Coordinates of C-alpha atoms in Angstrom, one line a residue:
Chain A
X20 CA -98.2 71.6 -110.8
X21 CA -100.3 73.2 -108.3
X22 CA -100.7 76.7 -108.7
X23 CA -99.2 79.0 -105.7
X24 CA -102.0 81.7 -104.8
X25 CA -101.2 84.0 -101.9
X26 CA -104.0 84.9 -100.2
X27 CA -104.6 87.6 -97.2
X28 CA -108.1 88.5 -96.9
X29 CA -109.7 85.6 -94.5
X30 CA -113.2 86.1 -95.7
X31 CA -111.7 85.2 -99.1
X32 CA -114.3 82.6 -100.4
X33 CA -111.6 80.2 -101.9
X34 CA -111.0 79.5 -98.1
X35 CA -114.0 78.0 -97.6
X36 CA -113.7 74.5 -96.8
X37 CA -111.1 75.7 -94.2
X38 CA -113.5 77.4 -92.2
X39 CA -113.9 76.8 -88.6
X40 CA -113.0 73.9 -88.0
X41 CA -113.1 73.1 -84.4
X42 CA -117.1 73.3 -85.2
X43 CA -118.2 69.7 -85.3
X44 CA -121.2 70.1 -86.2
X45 CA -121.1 73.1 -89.1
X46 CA -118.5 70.6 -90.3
X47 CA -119.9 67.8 -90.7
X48 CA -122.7 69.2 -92.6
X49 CA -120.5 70.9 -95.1
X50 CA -118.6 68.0 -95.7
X51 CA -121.5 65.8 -96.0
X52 CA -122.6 68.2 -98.6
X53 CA -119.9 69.3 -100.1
X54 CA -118.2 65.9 -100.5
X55 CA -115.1 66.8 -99.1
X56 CA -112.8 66.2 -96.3
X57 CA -109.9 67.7 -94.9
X58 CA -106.5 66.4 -94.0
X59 CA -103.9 67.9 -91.7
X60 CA -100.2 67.5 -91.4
X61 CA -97.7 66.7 -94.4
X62 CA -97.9 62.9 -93.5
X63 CA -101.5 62.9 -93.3
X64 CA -101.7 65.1 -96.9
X65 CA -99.4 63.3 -98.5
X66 CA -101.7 59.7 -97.4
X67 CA -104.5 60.7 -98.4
X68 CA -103.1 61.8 -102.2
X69 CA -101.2 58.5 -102.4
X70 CA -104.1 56.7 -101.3
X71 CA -106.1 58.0 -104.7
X72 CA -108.1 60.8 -103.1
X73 CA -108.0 63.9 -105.6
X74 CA -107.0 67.6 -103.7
X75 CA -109.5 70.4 -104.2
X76 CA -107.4 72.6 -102.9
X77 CA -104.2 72.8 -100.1
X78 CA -103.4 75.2 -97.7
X79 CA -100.7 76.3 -95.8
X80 CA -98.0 78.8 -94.8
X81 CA -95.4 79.2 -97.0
X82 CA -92.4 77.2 -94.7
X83 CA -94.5 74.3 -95.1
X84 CA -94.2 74.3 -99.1
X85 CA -90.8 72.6 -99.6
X86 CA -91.9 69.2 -97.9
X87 CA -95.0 69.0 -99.6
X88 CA -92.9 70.0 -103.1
X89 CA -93.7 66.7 -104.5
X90 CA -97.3 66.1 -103.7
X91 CA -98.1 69.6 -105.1
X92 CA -95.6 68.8 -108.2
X93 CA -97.8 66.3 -109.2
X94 CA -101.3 67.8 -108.0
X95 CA -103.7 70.2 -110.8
X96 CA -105.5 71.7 -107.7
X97 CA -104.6 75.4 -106.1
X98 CA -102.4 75.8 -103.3
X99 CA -103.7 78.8 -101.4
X100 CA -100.3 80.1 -99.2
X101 CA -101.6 82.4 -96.3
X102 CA -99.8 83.4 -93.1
X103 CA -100.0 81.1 -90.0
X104 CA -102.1 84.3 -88.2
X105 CA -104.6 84.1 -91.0
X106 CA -104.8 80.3 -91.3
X107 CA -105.3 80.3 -87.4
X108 CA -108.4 82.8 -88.1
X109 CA -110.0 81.3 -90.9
X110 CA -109.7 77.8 -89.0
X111 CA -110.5 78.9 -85.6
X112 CA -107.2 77.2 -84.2
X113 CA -103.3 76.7 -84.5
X114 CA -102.5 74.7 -87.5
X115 CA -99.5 72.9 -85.5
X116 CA -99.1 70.6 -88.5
X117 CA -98.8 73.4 -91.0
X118 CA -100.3 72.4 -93.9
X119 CA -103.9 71.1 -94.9
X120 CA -105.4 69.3 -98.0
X121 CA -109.3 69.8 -98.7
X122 CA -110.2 66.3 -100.9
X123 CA -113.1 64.9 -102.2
X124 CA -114.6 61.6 -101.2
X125 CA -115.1 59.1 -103.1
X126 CA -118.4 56.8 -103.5
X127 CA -118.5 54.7 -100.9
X128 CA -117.5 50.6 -102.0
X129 CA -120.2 48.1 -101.5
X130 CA -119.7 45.9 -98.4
X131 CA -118.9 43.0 -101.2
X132 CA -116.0 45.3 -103.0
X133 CA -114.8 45.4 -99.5
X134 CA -115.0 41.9 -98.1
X135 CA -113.0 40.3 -101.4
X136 CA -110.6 39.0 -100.2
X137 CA -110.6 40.0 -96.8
X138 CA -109.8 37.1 -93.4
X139 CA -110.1 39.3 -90.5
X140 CA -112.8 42.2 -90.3
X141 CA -114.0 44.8 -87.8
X142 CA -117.7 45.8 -87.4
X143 CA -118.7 49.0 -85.3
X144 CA -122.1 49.4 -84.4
X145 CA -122.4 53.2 -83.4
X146 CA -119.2 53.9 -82.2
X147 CA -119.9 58.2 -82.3
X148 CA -116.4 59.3 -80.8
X149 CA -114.0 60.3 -83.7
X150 CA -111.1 59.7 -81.7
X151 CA -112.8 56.0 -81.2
X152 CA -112.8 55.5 -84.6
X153 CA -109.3 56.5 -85.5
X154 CA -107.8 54.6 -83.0
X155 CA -109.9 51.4 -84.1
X156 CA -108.7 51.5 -87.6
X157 CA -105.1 52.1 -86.5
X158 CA -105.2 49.4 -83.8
X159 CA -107.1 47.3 -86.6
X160 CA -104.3 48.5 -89.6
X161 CA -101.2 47.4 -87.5
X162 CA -102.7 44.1 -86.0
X163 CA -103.1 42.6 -89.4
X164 CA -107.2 43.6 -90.0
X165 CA -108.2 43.9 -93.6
X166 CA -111.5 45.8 -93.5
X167 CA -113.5 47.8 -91.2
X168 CA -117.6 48.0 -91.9
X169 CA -119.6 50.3 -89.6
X170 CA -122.9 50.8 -88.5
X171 CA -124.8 54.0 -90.2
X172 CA -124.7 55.9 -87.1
X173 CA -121.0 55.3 -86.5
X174 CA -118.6 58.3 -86.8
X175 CA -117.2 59.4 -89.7
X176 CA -113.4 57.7 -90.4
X177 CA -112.5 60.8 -92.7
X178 CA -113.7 63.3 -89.8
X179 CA -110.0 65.1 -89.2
X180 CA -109.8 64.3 -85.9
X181 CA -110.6 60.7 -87.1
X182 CA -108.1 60.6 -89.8
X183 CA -105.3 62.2 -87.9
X184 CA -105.9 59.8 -84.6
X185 CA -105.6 56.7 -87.4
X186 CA -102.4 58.2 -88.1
X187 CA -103.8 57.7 -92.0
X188 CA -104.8 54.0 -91.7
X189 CA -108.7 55.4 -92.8
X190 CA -106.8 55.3 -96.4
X191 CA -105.1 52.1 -96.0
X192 CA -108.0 49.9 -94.6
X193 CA -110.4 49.0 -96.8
X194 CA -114.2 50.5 -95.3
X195 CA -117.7 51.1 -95.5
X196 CA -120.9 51.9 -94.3
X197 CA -123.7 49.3 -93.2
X198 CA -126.5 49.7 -95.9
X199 CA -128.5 47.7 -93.1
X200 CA -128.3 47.3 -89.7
X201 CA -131.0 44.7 -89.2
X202 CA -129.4 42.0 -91.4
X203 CA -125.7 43.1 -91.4
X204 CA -124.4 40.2 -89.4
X205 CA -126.8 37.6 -90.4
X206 CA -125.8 39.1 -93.8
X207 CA -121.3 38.2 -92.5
X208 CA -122.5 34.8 -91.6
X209 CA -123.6 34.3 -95.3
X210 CA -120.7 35.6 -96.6
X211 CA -118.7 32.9 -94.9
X212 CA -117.3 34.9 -91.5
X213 CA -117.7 34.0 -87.9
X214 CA -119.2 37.0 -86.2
X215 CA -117.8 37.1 -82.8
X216 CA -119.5 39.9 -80.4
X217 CA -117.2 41.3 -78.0
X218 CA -119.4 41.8 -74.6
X219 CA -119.9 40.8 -71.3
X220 CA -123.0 39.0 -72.0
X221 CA -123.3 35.4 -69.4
X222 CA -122.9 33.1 -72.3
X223 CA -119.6 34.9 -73.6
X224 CA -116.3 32.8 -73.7
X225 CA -112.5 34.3 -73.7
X226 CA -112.1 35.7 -76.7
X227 CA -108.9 33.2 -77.4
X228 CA -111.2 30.4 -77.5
X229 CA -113.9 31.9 -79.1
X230 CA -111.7 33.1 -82.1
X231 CA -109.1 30.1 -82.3
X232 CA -108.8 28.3 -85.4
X233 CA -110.9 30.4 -87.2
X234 CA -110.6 31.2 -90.7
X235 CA -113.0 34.4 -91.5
X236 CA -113.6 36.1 -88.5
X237 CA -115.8 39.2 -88.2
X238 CA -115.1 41.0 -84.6
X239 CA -118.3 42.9 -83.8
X240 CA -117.9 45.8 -81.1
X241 CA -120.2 48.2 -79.6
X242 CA -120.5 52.2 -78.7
X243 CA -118.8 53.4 -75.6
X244 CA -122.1 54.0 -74.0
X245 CA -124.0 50.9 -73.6
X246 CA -122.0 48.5 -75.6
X247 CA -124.0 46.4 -78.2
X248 CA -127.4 46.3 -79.3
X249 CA -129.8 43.4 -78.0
X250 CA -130.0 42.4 -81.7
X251 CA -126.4 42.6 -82.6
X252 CA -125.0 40.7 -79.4
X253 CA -127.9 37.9 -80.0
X254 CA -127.6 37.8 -83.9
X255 CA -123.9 37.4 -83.5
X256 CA -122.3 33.2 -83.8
X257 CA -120.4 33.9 -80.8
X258 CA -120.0 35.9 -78.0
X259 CA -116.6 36.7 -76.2
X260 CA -114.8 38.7 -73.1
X261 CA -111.6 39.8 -72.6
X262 CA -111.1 38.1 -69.0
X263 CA -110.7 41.7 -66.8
X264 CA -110.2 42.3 -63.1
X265 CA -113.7 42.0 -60.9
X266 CA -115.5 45.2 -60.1
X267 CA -113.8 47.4 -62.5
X268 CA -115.1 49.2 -65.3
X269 CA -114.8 47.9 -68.9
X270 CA -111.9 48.7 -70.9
X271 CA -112.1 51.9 -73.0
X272 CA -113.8 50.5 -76.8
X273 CA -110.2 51.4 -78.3
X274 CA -108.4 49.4 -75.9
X275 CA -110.7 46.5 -76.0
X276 CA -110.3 46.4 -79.7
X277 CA -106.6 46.6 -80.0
X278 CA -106.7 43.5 -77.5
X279 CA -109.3 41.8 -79.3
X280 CA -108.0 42.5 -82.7
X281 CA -104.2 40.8 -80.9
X282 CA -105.7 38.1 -79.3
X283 CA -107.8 37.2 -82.9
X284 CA -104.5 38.2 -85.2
X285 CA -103.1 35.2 -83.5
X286 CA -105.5 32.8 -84.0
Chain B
X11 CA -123.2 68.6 -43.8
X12 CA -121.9 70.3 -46.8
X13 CA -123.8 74.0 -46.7
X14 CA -125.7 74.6 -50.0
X15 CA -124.2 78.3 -51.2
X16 CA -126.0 80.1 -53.7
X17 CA -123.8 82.1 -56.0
X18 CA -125.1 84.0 -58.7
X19 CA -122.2 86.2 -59.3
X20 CA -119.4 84.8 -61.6
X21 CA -116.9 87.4 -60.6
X22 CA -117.7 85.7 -56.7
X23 CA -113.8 84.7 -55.2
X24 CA -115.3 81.7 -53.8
X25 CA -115.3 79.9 -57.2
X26 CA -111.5 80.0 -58.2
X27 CA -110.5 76.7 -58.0
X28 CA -113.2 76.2 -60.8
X29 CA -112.1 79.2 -63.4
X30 CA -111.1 78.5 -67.0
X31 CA -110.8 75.0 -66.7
X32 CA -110.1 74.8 -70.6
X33 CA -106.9 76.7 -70.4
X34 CA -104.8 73.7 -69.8
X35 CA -101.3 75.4 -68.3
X36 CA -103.1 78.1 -66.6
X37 CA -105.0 75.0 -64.6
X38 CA -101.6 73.2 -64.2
X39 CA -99.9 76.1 -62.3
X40 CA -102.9 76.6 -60.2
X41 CA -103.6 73.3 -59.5
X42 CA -100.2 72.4 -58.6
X43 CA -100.0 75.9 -56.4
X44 CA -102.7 75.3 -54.7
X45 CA -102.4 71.6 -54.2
X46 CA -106.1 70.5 -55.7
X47 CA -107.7 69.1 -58.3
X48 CA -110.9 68.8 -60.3
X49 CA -113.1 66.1 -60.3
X50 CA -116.1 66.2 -62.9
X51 CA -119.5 64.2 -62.9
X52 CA -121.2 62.4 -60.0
X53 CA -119.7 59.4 -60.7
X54 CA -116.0 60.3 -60.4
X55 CA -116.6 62.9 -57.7
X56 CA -118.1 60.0 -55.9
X57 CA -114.5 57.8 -56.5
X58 CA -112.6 60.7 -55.7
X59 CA -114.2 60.9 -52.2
X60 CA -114.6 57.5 -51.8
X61 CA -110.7 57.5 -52.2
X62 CA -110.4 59.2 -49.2
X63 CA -109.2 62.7 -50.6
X64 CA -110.7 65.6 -49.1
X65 CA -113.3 68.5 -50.8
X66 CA -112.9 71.8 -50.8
X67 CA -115.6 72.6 -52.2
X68 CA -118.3 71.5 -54.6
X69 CA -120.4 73.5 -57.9
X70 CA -122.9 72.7 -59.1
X71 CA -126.5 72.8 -60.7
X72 CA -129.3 72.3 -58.4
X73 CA -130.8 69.4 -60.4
X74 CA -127.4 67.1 -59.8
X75 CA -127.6 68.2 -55.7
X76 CA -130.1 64.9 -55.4
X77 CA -127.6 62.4 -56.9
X78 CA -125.1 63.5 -54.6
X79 CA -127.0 64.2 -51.4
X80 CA -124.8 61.4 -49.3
X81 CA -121.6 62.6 -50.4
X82 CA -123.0 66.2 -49.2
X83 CA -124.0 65.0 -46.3
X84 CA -121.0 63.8 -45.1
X85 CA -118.8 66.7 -46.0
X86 CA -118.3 70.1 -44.0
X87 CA -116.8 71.8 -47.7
X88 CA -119.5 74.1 -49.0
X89 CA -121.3 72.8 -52.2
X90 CA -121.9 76.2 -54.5
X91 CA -125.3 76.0 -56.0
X92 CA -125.6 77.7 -59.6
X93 CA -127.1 77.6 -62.8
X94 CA -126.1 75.8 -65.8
X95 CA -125.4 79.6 -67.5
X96 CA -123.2 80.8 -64.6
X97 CA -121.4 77.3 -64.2
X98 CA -120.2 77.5 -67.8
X99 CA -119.1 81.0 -67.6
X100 CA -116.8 80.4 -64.7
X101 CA -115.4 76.8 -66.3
X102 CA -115.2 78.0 -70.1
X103 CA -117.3 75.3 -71.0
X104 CA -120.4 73.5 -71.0
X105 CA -120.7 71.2 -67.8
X106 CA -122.3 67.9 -69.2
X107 CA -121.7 66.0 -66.3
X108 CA -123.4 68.6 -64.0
X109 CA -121.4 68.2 -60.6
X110 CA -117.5 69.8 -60.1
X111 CA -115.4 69.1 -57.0
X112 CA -112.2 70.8 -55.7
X113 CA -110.0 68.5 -54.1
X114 CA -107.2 68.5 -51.7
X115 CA -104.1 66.6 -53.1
X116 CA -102.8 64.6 -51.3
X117 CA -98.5 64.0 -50.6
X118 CA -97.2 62.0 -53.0
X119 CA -96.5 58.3 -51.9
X120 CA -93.0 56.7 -52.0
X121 CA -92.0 54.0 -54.2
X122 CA -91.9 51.6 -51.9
X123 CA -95.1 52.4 -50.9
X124 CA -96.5 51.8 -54.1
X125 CA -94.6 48.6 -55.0
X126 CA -95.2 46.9 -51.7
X127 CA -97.1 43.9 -52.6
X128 CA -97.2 44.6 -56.4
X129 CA -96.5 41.5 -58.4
X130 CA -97.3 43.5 -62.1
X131 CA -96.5 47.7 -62.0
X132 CA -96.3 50.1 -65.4
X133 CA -93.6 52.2 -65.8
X134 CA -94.4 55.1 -67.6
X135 CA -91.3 57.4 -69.5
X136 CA -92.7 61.1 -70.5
X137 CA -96.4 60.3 -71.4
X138 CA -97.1 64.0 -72.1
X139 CA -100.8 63.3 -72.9
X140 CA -103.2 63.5 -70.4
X141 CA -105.6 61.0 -73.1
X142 CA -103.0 59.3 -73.1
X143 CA -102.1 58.8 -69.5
X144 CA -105.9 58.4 -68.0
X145 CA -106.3 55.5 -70.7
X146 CA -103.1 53.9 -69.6
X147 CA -104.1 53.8 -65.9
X148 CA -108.1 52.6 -67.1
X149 CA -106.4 49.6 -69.0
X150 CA -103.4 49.2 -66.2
X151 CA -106.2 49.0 -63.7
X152 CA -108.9 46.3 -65.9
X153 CA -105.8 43.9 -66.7
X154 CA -104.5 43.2 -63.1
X155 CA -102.3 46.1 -62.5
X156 CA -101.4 46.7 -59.4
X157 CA -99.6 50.4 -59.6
X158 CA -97.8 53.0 -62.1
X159 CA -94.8 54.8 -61.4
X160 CA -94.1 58.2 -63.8
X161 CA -91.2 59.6 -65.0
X162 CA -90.7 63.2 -64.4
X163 CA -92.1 64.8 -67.2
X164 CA -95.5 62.7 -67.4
X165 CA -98.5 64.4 -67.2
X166 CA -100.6 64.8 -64.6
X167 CA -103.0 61.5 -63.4
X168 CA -105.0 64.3 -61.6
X169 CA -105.5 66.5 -64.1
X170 CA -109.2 66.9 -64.9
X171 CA -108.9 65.0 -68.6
X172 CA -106.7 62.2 -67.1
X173 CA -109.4 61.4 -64.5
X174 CA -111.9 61.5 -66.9
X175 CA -110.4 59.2 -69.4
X176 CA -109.2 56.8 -66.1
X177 CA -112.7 56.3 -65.3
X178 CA -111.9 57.0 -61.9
X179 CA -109.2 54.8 -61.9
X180 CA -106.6 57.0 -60.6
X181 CA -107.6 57.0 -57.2
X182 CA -107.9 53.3 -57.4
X183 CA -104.4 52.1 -58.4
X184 CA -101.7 53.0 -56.4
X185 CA -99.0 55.5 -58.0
X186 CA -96.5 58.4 -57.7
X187 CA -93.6 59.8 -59.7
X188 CA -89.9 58.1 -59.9
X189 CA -87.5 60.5 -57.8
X190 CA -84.8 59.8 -60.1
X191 CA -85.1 59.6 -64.2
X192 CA -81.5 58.3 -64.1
X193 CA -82.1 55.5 -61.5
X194 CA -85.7 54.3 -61.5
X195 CA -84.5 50.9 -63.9
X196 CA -81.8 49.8 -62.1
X197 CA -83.7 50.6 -58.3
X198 CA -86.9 48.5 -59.8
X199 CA -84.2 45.6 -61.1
X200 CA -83.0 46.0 -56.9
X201 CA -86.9 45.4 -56.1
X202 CA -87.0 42.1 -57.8
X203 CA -88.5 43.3 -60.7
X204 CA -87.7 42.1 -64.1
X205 CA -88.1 45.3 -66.3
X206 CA -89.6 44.8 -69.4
X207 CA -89.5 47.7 -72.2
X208 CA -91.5 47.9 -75.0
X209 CA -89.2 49.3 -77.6
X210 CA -88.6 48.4 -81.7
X211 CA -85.4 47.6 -80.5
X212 CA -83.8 45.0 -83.0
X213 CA -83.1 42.9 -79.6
X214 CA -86.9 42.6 -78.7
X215 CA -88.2 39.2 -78.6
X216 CA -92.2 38.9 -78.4
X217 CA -93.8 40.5 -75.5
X218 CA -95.7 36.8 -74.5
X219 CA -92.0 35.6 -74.4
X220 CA -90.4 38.4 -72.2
X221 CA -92.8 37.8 -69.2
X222 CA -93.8 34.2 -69.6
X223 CA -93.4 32.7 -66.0
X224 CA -91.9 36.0 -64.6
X225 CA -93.4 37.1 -60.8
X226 CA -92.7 40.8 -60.5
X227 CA -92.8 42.5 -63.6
X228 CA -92.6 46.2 -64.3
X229 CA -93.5 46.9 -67.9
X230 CA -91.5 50.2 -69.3
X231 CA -93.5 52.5 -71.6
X232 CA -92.5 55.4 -73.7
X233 CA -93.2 58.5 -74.9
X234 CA -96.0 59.1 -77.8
X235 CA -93.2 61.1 -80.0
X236 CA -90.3 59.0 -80.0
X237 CA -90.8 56.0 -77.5
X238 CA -88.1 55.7 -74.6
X239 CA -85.0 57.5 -74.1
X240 CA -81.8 55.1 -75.0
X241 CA -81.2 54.7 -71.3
X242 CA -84.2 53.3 -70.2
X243 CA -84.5 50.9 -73.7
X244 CA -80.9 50.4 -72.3
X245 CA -81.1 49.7 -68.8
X246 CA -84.5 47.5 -68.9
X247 CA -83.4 44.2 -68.1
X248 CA -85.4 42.6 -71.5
X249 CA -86.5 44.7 -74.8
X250 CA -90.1 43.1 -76.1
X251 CA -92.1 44.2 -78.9
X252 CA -96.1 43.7 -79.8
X253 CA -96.0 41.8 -83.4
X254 CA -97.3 44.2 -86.4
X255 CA -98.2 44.4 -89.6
X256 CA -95.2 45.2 -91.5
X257 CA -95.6 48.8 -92.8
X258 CA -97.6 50.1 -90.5
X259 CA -96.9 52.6 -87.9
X260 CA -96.4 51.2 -84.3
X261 CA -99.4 51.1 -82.2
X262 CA -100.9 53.9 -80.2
X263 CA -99.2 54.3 -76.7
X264 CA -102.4 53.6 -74.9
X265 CA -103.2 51.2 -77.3
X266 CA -100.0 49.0 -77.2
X267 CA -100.5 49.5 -73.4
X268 CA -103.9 47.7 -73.7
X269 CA -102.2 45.0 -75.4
X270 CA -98.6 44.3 -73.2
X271 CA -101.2 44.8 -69.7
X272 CA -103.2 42.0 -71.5
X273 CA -100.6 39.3 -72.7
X274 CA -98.8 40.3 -68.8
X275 CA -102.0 39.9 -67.3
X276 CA -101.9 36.0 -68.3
X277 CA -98.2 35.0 -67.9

């Protein structure tokens, strides 16, 4: 059982992997460091804790207690219960959601742990928007995708905006980072899957026919600036478009991917 | 000509239409008062004119007043020339995209206006999100849409973050809001539209098999908390569903939108 501990001083140091976090940046260097990441929302908390991740701590005002009863039944870590003017202070915003969850990461798996097993995957090559992210994995999750691999400059899937955009499906998809972004598709093609480039490259075909009747199938997508990488597009097996109308601009990379990861869940 | 203003003082009356641009319902009641928008970064203040709606004004830092120099030239609205420092003390916030433009709104179309011609239109039920609603118009407009009609309570296609997201493509597809909640199905069935709603109704059939070989088709979209009301899931002449995963939530709005524009987009 968790323990209840009221606290009302906001500069009390127990609260401090709560602190400001509408800071992107001071954030992701304490969670980096620290190991940590947060989760927001009773659904979101009660994920991440089913999905194996151990609580350092929770966090929220006290109306929020009863639904999270059972989560913090079963939990050794400290509950800290604060008023919704002081979690709004030490956070720097309005917790809508009510309650939060600090957790610790876990090593990340090997790109081998994650591949067992696995038909249909997603690869991001520097996709740096969070919300970007979360929708991909919860586009990927409900379409029938069994892993996600990303680039090393991609953002971070347990980010909270990340996690709460994936409506949780950054615990349900199995993912990991890249060790190596020069060979990782060469590195797919070894391991058996088709690596299909989404891009508007001249060679490209639709992406039905360029996916169709394939068994392991690796859908490789670029960042929302510039798409894919020379290297990436031209290391890919295949390159394919989703067939848009002339002179407009591409599809949002969350978009593309939830039609992509359609079109290739009905191959 | 547009004449080049130097302001230096952010108290200066001149720049209200560009105040606190972060505070989102303050900048929806004076928007809407005032009948204007905001337009942000060369590129969509370029659409936005191009469109045909009419400046009031421009702001911005000298070192974006090249890129723009034709639209300039052929406006008579004064262009306000500041720095950087001032530009984010009036707008709350730091003006990546350099340029800002004030708007005049223009009246709303009518229906028939907007559906004359139209052979595929969205239909869009309390869309609260302005994310939410710029994506669906960006996707609406790459898949072969050819207009969006909104329900009463849908946010704002003009609002700053909805042209943003749209990529402009606001002003490209034609749209307006339904006069009637109560009647817009049943006057769209009238038009020769077959209505399609995307619903987890347990009467849905696959989306490919609701608008296979249909002409007109207006496809009915809900609302990101709890999808359509039970008279538009009602009154939609067929109920069609996007195939899932079982177990996993349902599909981002914008995302399923992606995916129903795409499948439509080839019936």
């Amino acid at each position: 059982m968790a323990d209840l501990v009221e606290v009302s001083d906001p500069t009390d140091p127990r609260l401090a992997d709560y602190r400001d976090l509408r800071d992107v940046n001071l954030r992701k260097h304490l969670e980096a460091e620290h190991g940590l990441f947060l989760a927001e929302g009773e659904k979101v908390v009660r994920r991440a804790v089913e999905a194996g991740f151990a609580p350092r701590s929770f966090l929220m005002a006290p109306r929020w207690l009863d639904g999270l009863a059972d989560v913090l039944a079963a939990s050794d870590a400290p509950c800290y219960v604060v008023s919704e003017e002081l979690a709004e202070r030490v956070t720097g915003f309005h917790v809508h959601r009510g309650a939060l969850a600090s957790l610790r990461r876990t090593p990340l798996r090997t790109v081998e742990e994650v591949l067992a097993g696995a038909r249909s995957v997603l690869v991001l090559e520097d996709i740096v928007d969070h919300t970007n992210v979360g929708a991909i994995f919860r586009s990927g999750a409900a379409l029938g995708f069994d892993a996600v691999l990303l680039s090393p400059r991609c953002a971070d899937p347990l980010y909270r905006r990340s996690i709460k955009v994936a409506m949780g499906a950054v615990f349900a998809l199995p993912w990991t980072r890249l060790p190596s972004w020069e060979s990782a598709l060469p590195s797919l093609s070894d391991a058996g899957f088709t690596t299909v480039a989404l891009t508007l490259a001249p060679d490209a075909v639709p992406i039905e026919d360029a996916v169709v009747g394939l068994d392991k199938v690796a859908l490789v997508l670029g960042g929302e600036g510039h798409g894919l990488s020379a290297r990436w597009e031209g290391q890919a097996d295949r390159r394919a478009i989703i067939a848009m109308t002339a002179g407009i601009d591409s599809l949002n990379v969350a978009a593309a991917t939830a039609v992509a990861c359609y079109v290739t869940s009905r191959r």
